[in-house]
Amino acid sequence: SYGVWCDIFVPYFRECILSKNANEITKMAKFLENLLEKKDNYADEVITFSVLESIIDLINLDEKLILFFGDNTKKIILELNSIYE
């Protein structure tokens, strides 16, 4: 399943961010947040290391992007930023 995330979801999410497609970014951010709310360790790991780690550079380039994400996702983004500082 990592392949689906890395080969399909992440490139599409990156393209939505780069093209500033707020509607799609909102949908995808809500989808991630909903998965994180389930407190499934596997899903959390995939979202953290396959998705968020792959888009953290884009999030850091545009401070407004963080506003699209829910609390659980924001927490992981902040943790990733502290690792990569």
mmCIF file of N, CA, C and O in Angstrom:
data_model
loop_
_atom_site.group_PDB
_atom_site.id
_atom_site.type_symbol
_atom_site.label_atom_id
_atom_site.label_comp_id
_atom_site.label_asym_id
_atom_site.label_seq_id
_atom_site.Cartn_x
_atom_site.Cartn_y
_atom_site.Cartn_z
ATOM 1 N N SER A 1 0.805 -1.208 0.000
ATOM 2 C CA SER A 1 0.000 0.000 0.000
ATOM 3 C C SER A 1 0.845 1.269 0.000
ATOM 4 O O SER A 1 0.376 2.317 -0.389
ATOM 5 N N TYR A 2 2.101 1.148 0.448
ATOM 6 C CA TYR A 2 2.984 2.314 0.374
ATOM 7 C C TYR A 2 3.101 2.793 -1.075
ATOM 8 O O TYR A 2 3.190 3.986 -1.330
ATOM 9 N N GLY A 3 3.096 1.850 -2.014
ATOM 10 C CA GLY A 3 3.221 2.196 -3.430
ATOM 11 C C GLY A 3 2.101 3.096 -3.904
ATOM 12 O O GLY A 3 2.327 4.041 -4.657
ATOM 13 N N VAL A 4 0.893 2.799 -3.474
ATOM 14 C CA VAL A 4 -0.258 3.622 -3.870
ATOM 15 C C VAL A 4 -0.079 5.039 -3.355
ATOM 16 O O VAL A 4 -0.298 6.016 -4.070
ATOM 17 N N TRP A 5 0.325 5.158 -2.108
ATOM 18 C CA TRP A 5 0.522 6.481 -1.514
ATOM 19 C C TRP A 5 1.634 7.228 -2.234
ATOM 20 O O TRP A 5 1.473 8.397 -2.603
ATOM 21 N N CYS A 6 2.769 6.556 -2.422
ATOM 22 C CA CYS A 6 3.943 7.224 -3.003
ATOM 23 C C CYS A 6 3.810 7.475 -4.500
ATOM 24 O O CYS A 6 4.310 8.474 -5.001
ATOM 25 N N ASP A 7 3.154 6.570 -5.190
ATOM 26 C CA ASP A 7 3.069 6.674 -6.649
ATOM 27 C C ASP A 7 1.853 7.432 -7.147
ATOM 28 O O ASP A 7 1.859 7.947 -8.264
ATOM 29 N N ILE A 8 0.813 7.499 -6.330
ATOM 30 C CA ILE A 8 -0.433 8.125 -6.792
ATOM 31 C C ILE A 8 -0.844 9.304 -5.911
ATOM 32 O O ILE A 8 -0.990 10.431 -6.390
ATOM 33 N N PHE A 9 -1.034 9.053 -4.624
ATOM 34 C CA PHE A 9 -1.565 10.089 -3.739
ATOM 35 C C PHE A 9 -0.609 11.272 -3.600
ATOM 36 O O PHE A 9 -1.013 12.430 -3.775
ATOM 37 N N VAL A 10 0.645 10.995 -3.265
ATOM 38 C CA VAL A 10 1.608 12.082 -3.018
ATOM 39 C C VAL A 10 1.835 12.947 -4.264
ATOM 40 O O VAL A 10 1.768 14.176 -4.168
ATOM 41 N N PRO A 11 2.092 12.355 -5.435
ATOM 42 C CA PRO A 11 2.285 13.226 -6.609
ATOM 43 C C PRO A 11 1.054 14.091 -6.908
ATOM 44 O O PRO A 11 1.190 15.261 -7.267
ATOM 45 N N TYR A 12 -0.132 13.507 -6.737
ATOM 46 C CA TYR A 12 -1.342 14.288 -6.966
ATOM 47 C C TYR A 12 -1.481 15.406 -5.939
ATOM 48 O O TYR A 12 -1.809 16.547 -6.283
ATOM 49 N N PHE A 13 -1.206 15.085 -4.674
ATOM 50 C CA PHE A 13 -1.284 16.089 -3.606
ATOM 51 C C PHE A 13 -0.277 17.208 -3.866
ATOM 52 O O PHE A 13 -0.605 18.395 -3.739
ATOM 53 N N ARG A 14 0.941 16.853 -4.246
ATOM 54 C CA ARG A 14 1.963 17.864 -4.550
ATOM 55 C C ARG A 14 1.495 18.767 -5.694
ATOM 56 O O ARG A 14 1.648 19.978 -5.639
ATOM 57 N N GLU A 15 0.913 18.164 -6.721
ATOM 58 C CA GLU A 15 0.432 18.953 -7.863
ATOM 59 C C GLU A 15 -0.694 19.891 -7.437
ATOM 60 O O GLU A 15 -0.741 21.047 -7.872
ATOM 61 N N CYS A 16 -1.587 19.427 -6.590
ATOM 62 C CA CYS A 16 -2.667 20.288 -6.090
ATOM 63 C C CYS A 16 -2.099 21.463 -5.297
ATOM 64 O O CYS A 16 -2.579 22.592 -5.427
ATOM 65 N N ILE A 17 -1.088 21.201 -4.484
ATOM 66 C CA ILE A 17 -0.456 22.271 -3.704
ATOM 67 C C ILE A 17 0.230 23.264 -4.634
ATOM 68 O O ILE A 17 0.052 24.478 -4.499
ATOM 69 N N LEU A 18 0.991 22.752 -5.582
ATOM 70 C CA LEU A 18 1.720 23.633 -6.499
ATOM 71 C C LEU A 18 0.783 24.474 -7.366
ATOM 72 O O LEU A 18 1.091 25.617 -7.686
ATOM 73 N N SER A 19 -0.358 23.912 -7.727
ATOM 74 C CA SER A 19 -1.317 24.651 -8.559
ATOM 75 C C SER A 19 -2.317 25.445 -7.717
ATOM 76 O O SER A 19 -3.218 26.074 -8.256
ATOM 77 N N LYS A 20 -2.128 25.376 -6.368
ATOM 78 C CA LYS A 20 -2.983 26.117 -5.433
ATOM 79 C C LYS A 20 -4.471 25.776 -5.586
ATOM 80 O O LYS A 20 -5.342 26.639 -5.531
ATOM 81 N N ASN A 21 -4.735 24.483 -5.778
ATOM 82 C CA ASN A 21 -6.104 23.993 -5.918
ATOM 83 C C ASN A 21 -6.698 23.777 -4.517
ATOM 84 O O ASN A 21 -6.656 22.685 -3.959
ATOM 85 N N ALA A 22 -7.240 24.837 -3.956
ATOM 86 C CA ALA A 22 -7.716 24.830 -2.571
ATOM 87 C C ALA A 22 -8.800 23.780 -2.336
ATOM 88 O O ALA A 22 -8.831 23.149 -1.272
ATOM 89 N N ASN A 23 -9.667 23.574 -3.292
ATOM 90 C CA ASN A 23 -10.741 22.600 -3.138
ATOM 91 C C ASN A 23 -10.178 21.189 -2.941
ATOM 92 O O ASN A 23 -10.579 20.472 -2.032
ATOM 93 N N GLU A 24 -9.238 20.800 -3.783
ATOM 94 C CA GLU A 24 -8.641 19.464 -3.673
ATOM 95 C C GLU A 24 -7.746 19.343 -2.444
ATOM 96 O O GLU A 24 -7.736 18.296 -1.790
ATOM 97 N N ILE A 25 -7.012 20.395 -2.124
ATOM 98 C CA ILE A 25 -6.166 20.367 -0.920
ATOM 99 C C ILE A 25 -7.036 20.154 0.311
ATOM 100 O O ILE A 25 -6.700 19.349 1.189
ATOM 101 N N THR A 26 -8.160 20.831 0.376
ATOM 102 C CA THR A 26 -9.086 20.682 1.500
ATOM 103 C C THR A 26 -9.576 19.251 1.620
ATOM 104 O O THR A 26 -9.576 18.667 2.708
ATOM 105 N N LYS A 27 -9.997 18.674 0.502
ATOM 106 C CA LYS A 27 -10.493 17.297 0.512
ATOM 107 C C LYS A 27 -9.410 16.326 0.978
ATOM 108 O O LYS A 27 -9.673 15.426 1.790
ATOM 109 N N MET A 28 -8.222 16.484 0.454
ATOM 110 C CA MET A 28 -7.138 15.560 0.777
ATOM 111 C C MET A 28 -6.693 15.727 2.233
ATOM 112 O O MET A 28 -6.411 14.744 2.916
ATOM 113 N N ALA A 29 -6.636 16.957 2.707
ATOM 114 C CA ALA A 29 -6.259 17.208 4.101
ATOM 115 C C ALA A 29 -7.299 16.621 5.050
ATOM 116 O O ALA A 29 -6.940 16.031 6.078
ATOM 117 N N LYS A 30 -8.571 16.748 4.719
ATOM 118 C CA LYS A 30 -9.632 16.168 5.548
ATOM 119 C C LYS A 30 -9.550 14.639 5.540
ATOM 120 O O LYS A 30 -9.761 13.992 6.573
ATOM 121 N N PHE A 31 -9.242 14.078 4.389
ATOM 122 C CA PHE A 31 -9.082 12.627 4.280
ATOM 123 C C PHE A 31 -7.959 12.144 5.197
ATOM 124 O O PHE A 31 -8.140 11.176 5.951
ATOM 125 N N LEU A 32 -6.823 12.824 5.160
ATOM 126 C CA LEU A 32 -5.708 12.449 6.034
ATOM 127 C C LEU A 32 -6.090 12.577 7.499
ATOM 128 O O LEU A 32 -5.786 11.697 8.313
ATOM 129 N N GLU A 33 -6.742 13.668 7.832
ATOM 130 C CA GLU A 33 -7.154 13.892 9.227
ATOM 131 C C GLU A 33 -8.113 12.795 9.688
ATOM 132 O O GLU A 33 -8.000 12.289 10.809
ATOM 133 N N ASN A 34 -9.054 12.424 8.837
ATOM 134 C CA ASN A 34 -9.996 11.356 9.189
ATOM 135 C C ASN A 34 -9.272 10.041 9.457
ATOM 136 O O ASN A 34 -9.622 9.318 10.388
ATOM 137 N N LEU A 35 -8.276 9.734 8.658
ATOM 138 C CA LEU A 35 -7.494 8.515 8.884
ATOM 139 C C LEU A 35 -6.729 8.595 10.198
ATOM 140 O O LEU A 35 -6.678 7.621 10.958
ATOM 141 N N LEU A 36 -6.139 9.741 10.485
ATOM 142 C CA LEU A 36 -5.389 9.901 11.725
ATOM 143 C C LEU A 36 -6.290 9.804 12.950
ATOM 144 O O LEU A 36 -5.861 9.326 13.999
ATOM 145 N N GLU A 37 -7.523 10.236 12.835
ATOM 146 C CA GLU A 37 -8.465 10.168 13.952
ATOM 147 C C GLU A 37 -8.806 8.729 14.333
ATOM 148 O O GLU A 37 -9.217 8.469 15.457
ATOM 149 N N LYS A 38 -8.582 7.799 13.425
ATOM 150 C CA LYS A 38 -8.858 6.386 13.702
ATOM 151 C C LYS A 38 -7.810 5.756 14.614
ATOM 152 O O LYS A 38 -8.008 4.664 15.126
ATOM 153 N N LYS A 39 -6.696 6.455 14.811
ATOM 154 C CA LYS A 39 -5.622 5.993 15.708
ATOM 155 C C LYS A 39 -5.094 4.604 15.314
ATOM 156 O O LYS A 39 -4.812 3.770 16.153
ATOM 157 N N ASP A 40 -4.965 4.381 14.005
ATOM 158 C CA ASP A 40 -4.408 3.133 13.493
ATOM 159 C C ASP A 40 -2.908 3.338 13.259
ATOM 160 O O ASP A 40 -2.522 4.215 12.494
ATOM 161 N N ASN A 41 -2.092 2.556 13.933
ATOM 162 C CA ASN A 41 -0.640 2.744 13.857
ATOM 163 C C ASN A 41 -0.100 2.660 12.434
ATOM 164 O O ASN A 41 0.775 3.432 12.056
ATOM 165 N N TYR A 42 -0.613 1.718 11.662
ATOM 166 C CA TYR A 42 -0.135 1.562 10.288
ATOM 167 C C TYR A 42 -0.496 2.795 9.453
ATOM 168 O O TYR A 42 0.347 3.338 8.734
ATOM 169 N N ALA A 43 -1.735 3.238 9.565
ATOM 170 C CA ALA A 43 -2.171 4.425 8.816
ATOM 171 C C ALA A 43 -1.365 5.646 9.242
ATOM 172 O O ALA A 43 -0.941 6.444 8.403
ATOM 173 N N ASP A 44 -1.140 5.787 10.544
ATOM 174 C CA ASP A 44 -0.346 6.913 11.051
ATOM 175 C C ASP A 44 1.060 6.912 10.455
ATOM 176 O O ASP A 44 1.575 7.955 10.055
ATOM 177 N N GLU A 45 1.656 5.735 10.404
ATOM 178 C CA GLU A 45 3.010 5.611 9.854
ATOM 179 C C GLU A 45 3.048 5.959 8.371
ATOM 180 O O GLU A 45 3.928 6.692 7.919
ATOM 181 N N VAL A 46 2.086 5.456 7.632
ATOM 182 C CA VAL A 46 2.031 5.737 6.190
ATOM 183 C C VAL A 46 1.833 7.229 5.947
ATOM 184 O O VAL A 46 2.514 7.837 5.120
ATOM 185 N N ILE A 47 0.914 7.835 6.674
ATOM 186 C CA ILE A 47 0.640 9.262 6.495
ATOM 187 C C ILE A 47 1.860 10.093 6.868
ATOM 188 O O ILE A 47 2.229 11.029 6.147
ATOM 189 N N THR A 48 2.516 9.734 7.954
ATOM 190 C CA THR A 48 3.673 10.496 8.400
ATOM 191 C C THR A 48 4.834 10.378 7.422
ATOM 192 O O THR A 48 5.371 11.387 6.959
ATOM 193 N N PHE A 49 5.209 9.144 7.104
ATOM 194 C CA PHE A 49 6.442 8.939 6.352
ATOM 195 C C PHE A 49 6.273 8.854 4.842
ATOM 196 O O PHE A 49 7.215 9.132 4.103
ATOM 197 N N SER A 50 5.091 8.511 4.365
ATOM 198 C CA SER A 50 4.892 8.447 2.919
ATOM 199 C C SER A 50 4.259 9.713 2.360
ATOM 200 O O SER A 50 4.540 10.096 1.238
ATOM 201 N N VAL A 51 3.410 10.355 3.164
ATOM 202 C CA VAL A 51 2.697 11.526 2.649
ATOM 203 C C VAL A 51 3.302 12.825 3.179
ATOM 204 O O VAL A 51 3.873 13.611 2.417
ATOM 205 N N LEU A 52 3.189 13.048 4.469
ATOM 206 C CA LEU A 52 3.593 14.343 5.019
ATOM 207 C C LEU A 52 5.084 14.612 4.857
ATOM 208 O O LEU A 52 5.478 15.737 4.553
ATOM 209 N N GLU A 53 5.884 13.590 5.034
ATOM 210 C CA GLU A 53 7.323 13.786 4.841
ATOM 211 C C GLU A 53 7.633 14.170 3.383
ATOM 212 O O GLU A 53 8.592 14.880 3.119
ATOM 213 N N SER A 54 6.787 13.735 2.463
ATOM 214 C CA SER A 54 6.989 14.021 1.039
ATOM 215 C C SER A 54 6.491 15.400 0.612
ATOM 216 O O SER A 54 6.830 15.864 -0.472
ATOM 217 N N ILE A 55 5.663 16.019 1.456
ATOM 218 C CA ILE A 55 5.145 17.347 1.093
ATOM 219 C C ILE A 55 5.583 18.433 2.070
ATOM 220 O O ILE A 55 5.217 19.592 1.893
ATOM 221 N N ILE A 56 6.366 18.069 3.068
ATOM 222 C CA ILE A 56 6.761 19.031 4.102
ATOM 223 C C ILE A 56 7.480 20.238 3.509
ATOM 224 O O ILE A 56 7.320 21.358 3.971
ATOM 225 N N ASP A 57 8.239 20.007 2.456
ATOM 226 C CA ASP A 57 8.953 21.116 1.810
ATOM 227 C C ASP A 57 7.973 22.146 1.256
ATOM 228 O O ASP A 57 8.188 23.353 1.381
ATOM 229 N N LEU A 58 6.886 21.685 0.668
ATOM 230 C CA LEU A 58 5.893 22.602 0.099
ATOM 231 C C LEU A 58 5.117 23.326 1.203
ATOM 232 O O LEU A 58 4.802 24.509 1.069
ATOM 233 N N ILE A 59 4.826 22.614 2.272
ATOM 234 C CA ILE A 59 4.120 23.229 3.397
ATOM 235 C C ILE A 59 4.979 24.341 4.004
ATOM 236 O O ILE A 59 4.475 25.415 4.336
ATOM 237 N N ASN A 60 6.266 24.097 4.097
ATOM 238 C CA ASN A 60 7.163 25.098 4.684
ATOM 239 C C ASN A 60 7.375 26.306 3.776
ATOM 240 O O ASN A 60 7.735 27.374 4.260
ATOM 241 N N LEU A 61 7.128 26.150 2.496
ATOM 242 C CA LEU A 61 7.269 27.278 1.574
ATOM 243 C C LEU A 61 6.074 28.227 1.608
ATOM 244 O O LEU A 61 6.179 29.376 1.220
ATOM 245 N N ASP A 62 4.939 27.724 2.066
ATOM 246 C CA ASP A 62 3.722 28.539 2.095
ATOM 247 C C ASP A 62 3.029 28.361 3.444
ATOM 248 O O ASP A 62 2.353 27.358 3.679
ATOM 249 N N GLU A 63 3.204 29.316 4.319
ATOM 250 C CA GLU A 63 2.661 29.241 5.680
ATOM 251 C C GLU A 63 1.147 29.032 5.705
ATOM 252 O O GLU A 63 0.614 28.455 6.652
ATOM 253 N N LYS A 64 0.451 29.482 4.694
ATOM 254 C CA LYS A 64 -1.007 29.366 4.666
ATOM 255 C C LYS A 64 -1.479 27.914 4.504
ATOM 256 O O LYS A 64 -2.601 27.584 4.869
ATOM 257 N N LEU A 65 -0.629 27.065 3.964
ATOM 258 C CA LEU A 65 -1.027 25.675 3.742
ATOM 259 C C LEU A 65 -1.368 24.951 5.039
ATOM 260 O O LEU A 65 -2.249 24.088 5.054
ATOM 261 N N ILE A 66 -0.703 25.293 6.103
ATOM 262 C CA ILE A 66 -0.949 24.626 7.385
ATOM 263 C C ILE A 66 -2.407 24.781 7.819
ATOM 264 O O ILE A 66 -2.950 23.935 8.521
ATOM 265 N N LEU A 67 -3.056 25.847 7.361
ATOM 266 C CA LEU A 67 -4.449 26.110 7.733
ATOM 267 C C LEU A 67 -5.422 25.070 7.182
ATOM 268 O O LEU A 67 -6.532 24.921 7.691
ATOM 269 N N PHE A 68 -5.015 24.347 6.155
ATOM 270 C CA PHE A 68 -5.879 23.325 5.555
ATOM 271 C C PHE A 68 -5.970 22.067 6.423
ATOM 272 O O PHE A 68 -6.901 21.297 6.297
ATOM 273 N N PHE A 69 -4.986 21.867 7.283
ATOM 274 C CA PHE A 69 -4.866 20.608 7.999
ATOM 275 C C PHE A 69 -5.518 20.653 9.376
ATOM 276 O O PHE A 69 -5.572 21.689 10.019
ATOM 277 N N GLY A 70 -5.972 19.475 9.814
ATOM 278 C CA GLY A 70 -6.559 19.341 11.135
ATOM 279 C C GLY A 70 -5.500 19.216 12.213
ATOM 280 O O GLY A 70 -4.303 19.142 11.930
ATOM 281 N N ASP A 71 -5.948 19.152 13.453
ATOM 282 C CA ASP A 71 -5.042 19.154 14.603
ATOM 283 C C ASP A 71 -4.059 17.984 14.611
ATOM 284 O O ASP A 71 -2.876 18.164 14.906
ATOM 285 N N ASN A 72 -4.537 16.776 14.304
ATOM 286 C CA ASN A 72 -3.649 15.614 14.304
ATOM 287 C C ASN A 72 -2.565 15.740 13.240
ATOM 288 O O ASN A 72 -1.399 15.413 13.477
ATOM 289 N N THR A 73 -2.952 16.221 12.086
ATOM 290 C CA THR A 73 -2.006 16.382 10.984
ATOM 291 C C THR A 73 -1.011 17.487 11.303
ATOM 292 O O THR A 73 0.191 17.334 11.067
ATOM 293 N N LYS A 74 -1.492 18.591 11.856
ATOM 294 C CA LYS A 74 -0.607 19.701 12.238
ATOM 295 C C LYS A 74 0.443 19.245 13.248
ATOM 296 O O LYS A 74 1.604 19.648 13.166
ATOM 297 N N LYS A 75 0.022 18.408 14.184
ATOM 298 C CA LYS A 75 0.954 17.908 15.191
ATOM 299 C C LYS A 75 2.101 17.138 14.527
ATOM 300 O O LYS A 75 3.271 17.332 14.874
ATOM 301 N N ILE A 76 1.775 16.298 13.577
ATOM 302 C CA ILE A 76 2.812 15.527 12.872
ATOM 303 C C ILE A 76 3.703 16.456 12.054
ATOM 304 O O ILE A 76 4.923 16.286 12.025
ATOM 305 N N ILE A 77 3.114 17.446 11.402
ATOM 306 C CA ILE A 77 3.899 18.405 10.612
ATOM 307 C C ILE A 77 4.899 19.122 11.514
ATOM 308 O O ILE A 77 6.072 19.280 11.152
ATOM 309 N N LEU A 78 4.451 19.551 12.688
ATOM 310 C CA LEU A 78 5.356 20.222 13.632
ATOM 311 C C LEU A 78 6.470 19.294 14.095
ATOM 312 O O LEU A 78 7.623 19.710 14.220
ATOM 313 N N GLU A 79 6.139 18.031 14.341
ATOM 314 C CA GLU A 79 7.155 17.050 14.728
ATOM 315 C C GLU A 79 8.175 16.830 13.619
ATOM 316 O O GLU A 79 9.373 16.760 13.874
ATOM 317 N N LEU A 80 7.690 16.729 12.396
ATOM 318 C CA LEU A 80 8.605 16.559 11.260
ATOM 319 C C LEU A 80 9.509 17.767 11.107
ATOM 320 O O LEU A 80 10.705 17.632 10.851
ATOM 321 N N ASN A 81 8.949 18.947 11.282
ATOM 322 C CA ASN A 81 9.759 20.163 11.181
ATOM 323 C C ASN A 81 10.840 20.201 12.252
ATOM 324 O O ASN A 81 11.955 20.647 11.987
ATOM 325 N N SER A 82 10.522 19.740 13.440
ATOM 326 C CA SER A 82 11.535 19.751 14.512
ATOM 327 C C SER A 82 12.654 18.756 14.213
ATOM 328 O O SER A 82 13.796 18.984 14.585
ATOM 329 N N ILE A 83 12.342 17.686 13.518
ATOM 330 C CA ILE A 83 13.375 16.704 13.144
ATOM 331 C C ILE A 83 14.291 17.263 12.068
ATOM 332 O O ILE A 83 15.497 17.063 12.105
ATOM 333 N N TYR A 84 13.719 17.991 11.116
ATOM 334 C CA TYR A 84 14.483 18.449 9.961
ATOM 335 C C TYR A 84 15.072 19.839 10.103
ATOM 336 O O TYR A 84 15.640 20.374 9.159
ATOM 337 N N GLU A 85 14.943 20.447 11.271
ATOM 338 C CA GLU A 85 15.512 21.797 11.461
ATOM 339 C C GLU A 85 17.005 21.750 11.541
ATOM 340 O O GLU A 85 17.663 20.886 11.957
#
